[in-house]
Short mmCIF file of C-alpha atoms in Angstrom, two decimals:
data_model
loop_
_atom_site.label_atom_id
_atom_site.label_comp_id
_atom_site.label_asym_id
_atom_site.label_seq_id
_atom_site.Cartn_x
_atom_site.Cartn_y
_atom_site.Cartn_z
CA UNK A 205 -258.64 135.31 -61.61
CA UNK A 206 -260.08 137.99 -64.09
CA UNK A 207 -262.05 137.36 -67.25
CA UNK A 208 -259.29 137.28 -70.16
CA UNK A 209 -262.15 138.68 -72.34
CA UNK A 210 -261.90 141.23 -70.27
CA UNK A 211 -258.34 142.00 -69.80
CA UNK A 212 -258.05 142.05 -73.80
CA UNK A 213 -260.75 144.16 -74.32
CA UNK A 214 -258.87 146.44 -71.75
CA UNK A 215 -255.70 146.02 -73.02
CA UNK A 216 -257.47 147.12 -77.16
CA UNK A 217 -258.82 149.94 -75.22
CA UNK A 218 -255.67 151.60 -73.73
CA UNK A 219 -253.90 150.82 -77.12
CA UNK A 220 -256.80 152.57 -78.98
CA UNK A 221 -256.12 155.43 -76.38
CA UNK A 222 -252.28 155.67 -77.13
CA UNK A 223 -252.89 155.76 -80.75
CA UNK A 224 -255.25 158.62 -80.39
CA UNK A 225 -252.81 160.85 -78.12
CA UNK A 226 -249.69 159.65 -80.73
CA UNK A 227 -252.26 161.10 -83.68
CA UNK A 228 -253.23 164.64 -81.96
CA UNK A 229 -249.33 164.73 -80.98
CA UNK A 230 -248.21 164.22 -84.41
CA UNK A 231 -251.16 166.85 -85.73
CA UNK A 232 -249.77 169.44 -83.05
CA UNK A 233 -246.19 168.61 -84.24
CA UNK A 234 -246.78 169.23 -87.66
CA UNK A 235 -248.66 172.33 -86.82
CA UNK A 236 -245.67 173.81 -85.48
CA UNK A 237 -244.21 176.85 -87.20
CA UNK A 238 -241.63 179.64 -86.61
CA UNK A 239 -241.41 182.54 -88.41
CA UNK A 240 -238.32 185.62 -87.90
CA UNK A 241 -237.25 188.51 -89.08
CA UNK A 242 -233.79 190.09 -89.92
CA UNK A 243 -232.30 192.56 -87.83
CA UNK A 244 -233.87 195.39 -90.47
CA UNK A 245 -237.21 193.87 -90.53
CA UNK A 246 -236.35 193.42 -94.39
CA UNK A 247 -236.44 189.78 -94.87
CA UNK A 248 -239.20 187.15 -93.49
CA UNK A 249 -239.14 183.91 -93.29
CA UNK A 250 -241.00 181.33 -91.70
CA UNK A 251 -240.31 177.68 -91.21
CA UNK A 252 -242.24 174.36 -90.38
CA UNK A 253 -241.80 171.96 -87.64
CA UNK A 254 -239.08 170.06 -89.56
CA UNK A 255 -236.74 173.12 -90.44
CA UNK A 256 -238.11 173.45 -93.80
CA UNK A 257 -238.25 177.09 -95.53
CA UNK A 258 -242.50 177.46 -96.40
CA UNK A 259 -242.59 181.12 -96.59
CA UNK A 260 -240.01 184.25 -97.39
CA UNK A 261 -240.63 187.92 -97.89
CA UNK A 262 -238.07 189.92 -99.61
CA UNK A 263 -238.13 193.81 -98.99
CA UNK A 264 -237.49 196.03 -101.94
CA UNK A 265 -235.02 197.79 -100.25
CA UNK A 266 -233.06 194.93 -99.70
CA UNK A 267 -233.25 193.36 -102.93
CA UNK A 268 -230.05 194.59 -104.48
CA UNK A 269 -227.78 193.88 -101.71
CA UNK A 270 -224.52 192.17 -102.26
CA UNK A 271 -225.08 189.41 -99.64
CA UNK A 272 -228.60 189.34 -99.74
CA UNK A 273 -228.45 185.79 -100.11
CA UNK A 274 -225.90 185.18 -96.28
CA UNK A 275 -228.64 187.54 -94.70
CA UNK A 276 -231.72 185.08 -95.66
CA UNK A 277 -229.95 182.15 -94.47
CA UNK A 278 -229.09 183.82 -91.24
CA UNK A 279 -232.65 184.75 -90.84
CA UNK A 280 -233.61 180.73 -91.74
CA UNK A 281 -231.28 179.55 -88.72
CA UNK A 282 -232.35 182.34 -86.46
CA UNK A 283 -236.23 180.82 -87.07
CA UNK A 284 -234.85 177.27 -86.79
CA UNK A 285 -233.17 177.75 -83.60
CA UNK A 286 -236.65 178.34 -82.08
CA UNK A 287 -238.00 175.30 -82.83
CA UNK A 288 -237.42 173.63 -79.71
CA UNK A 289 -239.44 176.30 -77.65
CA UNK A 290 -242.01 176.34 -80.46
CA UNK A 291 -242.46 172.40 -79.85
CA UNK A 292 -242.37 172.40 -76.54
CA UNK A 293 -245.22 175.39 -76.62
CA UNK A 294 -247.25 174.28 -79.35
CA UNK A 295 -247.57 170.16 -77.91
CA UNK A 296 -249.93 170.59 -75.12
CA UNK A 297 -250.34 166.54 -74.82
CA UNK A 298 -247.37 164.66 -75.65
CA UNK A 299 -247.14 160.93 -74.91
CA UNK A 300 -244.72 161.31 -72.91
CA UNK A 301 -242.44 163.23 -71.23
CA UNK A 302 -239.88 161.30 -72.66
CA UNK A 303 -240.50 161.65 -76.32
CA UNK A 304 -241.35 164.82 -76.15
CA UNK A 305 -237.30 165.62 -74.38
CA UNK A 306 -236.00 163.16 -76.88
CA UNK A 307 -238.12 165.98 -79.72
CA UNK A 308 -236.77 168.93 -78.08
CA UNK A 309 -233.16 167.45 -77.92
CA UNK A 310 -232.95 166.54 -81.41
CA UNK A 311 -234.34 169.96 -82.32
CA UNK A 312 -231.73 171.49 -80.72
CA UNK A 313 -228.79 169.73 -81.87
CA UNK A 314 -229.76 169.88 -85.19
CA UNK A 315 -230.79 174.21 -85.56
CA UNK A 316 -228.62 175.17 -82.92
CA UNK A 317 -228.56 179.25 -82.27
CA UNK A 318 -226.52 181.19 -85.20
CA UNK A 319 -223.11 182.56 -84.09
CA UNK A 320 -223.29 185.98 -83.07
CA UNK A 321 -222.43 188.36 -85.63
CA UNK A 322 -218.96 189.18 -85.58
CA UNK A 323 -218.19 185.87 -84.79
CA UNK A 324 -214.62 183.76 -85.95
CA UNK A 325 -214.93 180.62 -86.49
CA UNK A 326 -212.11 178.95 -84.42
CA UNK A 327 -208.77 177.46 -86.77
CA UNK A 328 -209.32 174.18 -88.47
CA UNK A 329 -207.26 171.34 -87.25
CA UNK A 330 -204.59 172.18 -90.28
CA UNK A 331 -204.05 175.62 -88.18
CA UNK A 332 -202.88 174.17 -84.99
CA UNK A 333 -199.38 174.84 -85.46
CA UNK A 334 -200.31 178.67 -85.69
CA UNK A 335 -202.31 178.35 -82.47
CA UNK A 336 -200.14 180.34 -80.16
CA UNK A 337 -198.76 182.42 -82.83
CA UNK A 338 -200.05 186.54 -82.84
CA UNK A 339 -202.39 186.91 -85.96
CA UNK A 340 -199.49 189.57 -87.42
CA UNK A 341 -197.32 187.19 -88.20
CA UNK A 342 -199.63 184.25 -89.70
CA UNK A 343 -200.92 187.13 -91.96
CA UNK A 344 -197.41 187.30 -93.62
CA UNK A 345 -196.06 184.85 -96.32
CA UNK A 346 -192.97 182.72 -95.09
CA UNK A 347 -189.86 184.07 -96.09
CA UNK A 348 -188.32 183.40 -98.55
CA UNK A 349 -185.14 180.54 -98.52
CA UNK A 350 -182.00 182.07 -99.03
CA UNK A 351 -180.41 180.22 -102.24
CA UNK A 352 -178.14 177.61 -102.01
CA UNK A 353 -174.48 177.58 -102.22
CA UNK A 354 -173.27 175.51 -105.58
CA UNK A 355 -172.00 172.35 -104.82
CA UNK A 356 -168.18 172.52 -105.06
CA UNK A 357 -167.02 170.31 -108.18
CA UNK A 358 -166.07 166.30 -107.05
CA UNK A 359 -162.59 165.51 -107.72
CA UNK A 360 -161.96 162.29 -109.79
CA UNK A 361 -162.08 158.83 -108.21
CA UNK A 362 -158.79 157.75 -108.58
CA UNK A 363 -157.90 154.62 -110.61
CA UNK A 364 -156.49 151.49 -109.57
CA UNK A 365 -153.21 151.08 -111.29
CA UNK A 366 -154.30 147.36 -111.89
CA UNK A 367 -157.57 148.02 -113.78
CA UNK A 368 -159.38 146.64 -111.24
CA UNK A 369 -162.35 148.91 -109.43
CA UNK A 370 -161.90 149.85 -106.18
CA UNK A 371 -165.00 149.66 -105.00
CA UNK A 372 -166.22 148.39 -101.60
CA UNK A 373 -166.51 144.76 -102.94
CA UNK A 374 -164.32 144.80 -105.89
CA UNK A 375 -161.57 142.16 -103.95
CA UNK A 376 -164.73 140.26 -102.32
CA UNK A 377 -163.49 141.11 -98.60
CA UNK A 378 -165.59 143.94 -97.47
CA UNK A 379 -163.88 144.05 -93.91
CA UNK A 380 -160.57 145.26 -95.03
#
């Protein structure tokens, strides 16, 4: 049998040893940065390891535009889609495999890549009845209903002749 002195001395050790690697990892995560451009070169930004916006450069030739403010938030998704590779790059000693797929997972299903430009959003579940229709005719308004007929006038009810209504249960026998 082995000295339990020993085997808890060993045991502190590899514990102090998993703290240190789960320090440096979280120093090398938060050290992780992306930064990209727009298509122009116009607009900067740069994000940190979490998605957050920490730096953006404006162009003056691009300050004026109308949706100046669509093409920065492009630019923001473009740099947050490339967090995962960033992370997986700039952690050179993860604790494990594990966390560090479980990281690069997460990364990914939160910044996924922007849509392409150009790109349609496919219908919302309220436009499934227009699915198979051709986008000519769900760009026109419904036609309009064709008014309806008046209601021919309702001739009288006729009267009993003993003052009595005639109704369905005026007599109390409603199988007649």
């Amino acid at each position: 049998m082995t000295n339990p002195e020993q085997m808890i001395a060993d045991f502190e050790a590899r514990m102090a040893e998993s703290q240190r690697k789960a320090e440096r990892m979280v120093g090398e995560i938060e050290a992780v940065s992306v930064s990209a451009r727009s298509k122009d070169g116009q607009i900067g930004v740069k994000v940190d390891h979490a998605g957050n916006l920490i730096g953006l450069e404006i162009g003056l030739g691009v300050r004026d535009k109308p949706d100046l403010a669509e093409e920065i938030l492009g630019t923001v998704k473009t740099a947050q889609s490339k967090l995962a590779a960033a992370m997986q790059a700039g952690v050179t000693d993860p604790v494990g495999p594990e966390v560090m797929n479980q990281l690069v997972s997460r990364l990914e299903q939160a910044f996924p890549p922007p849509e392409p430009e150009g790109f349609t959003a496919p219908p919302s579940p309220r436009d499934e009845g227009d699915r198979f229709v051709p986008e000519e005719e769900r760009q026109l308004p419904p036609a309009p209903k064709p008014p309806k007929p008046p209601e021919p006038p309702r001739a009288p009810r006729p009267s009993s002749d003993d003052g009595r209504d005639d109704d369905y249960f005026s007599d109390g026998d409603y199988l007649r």
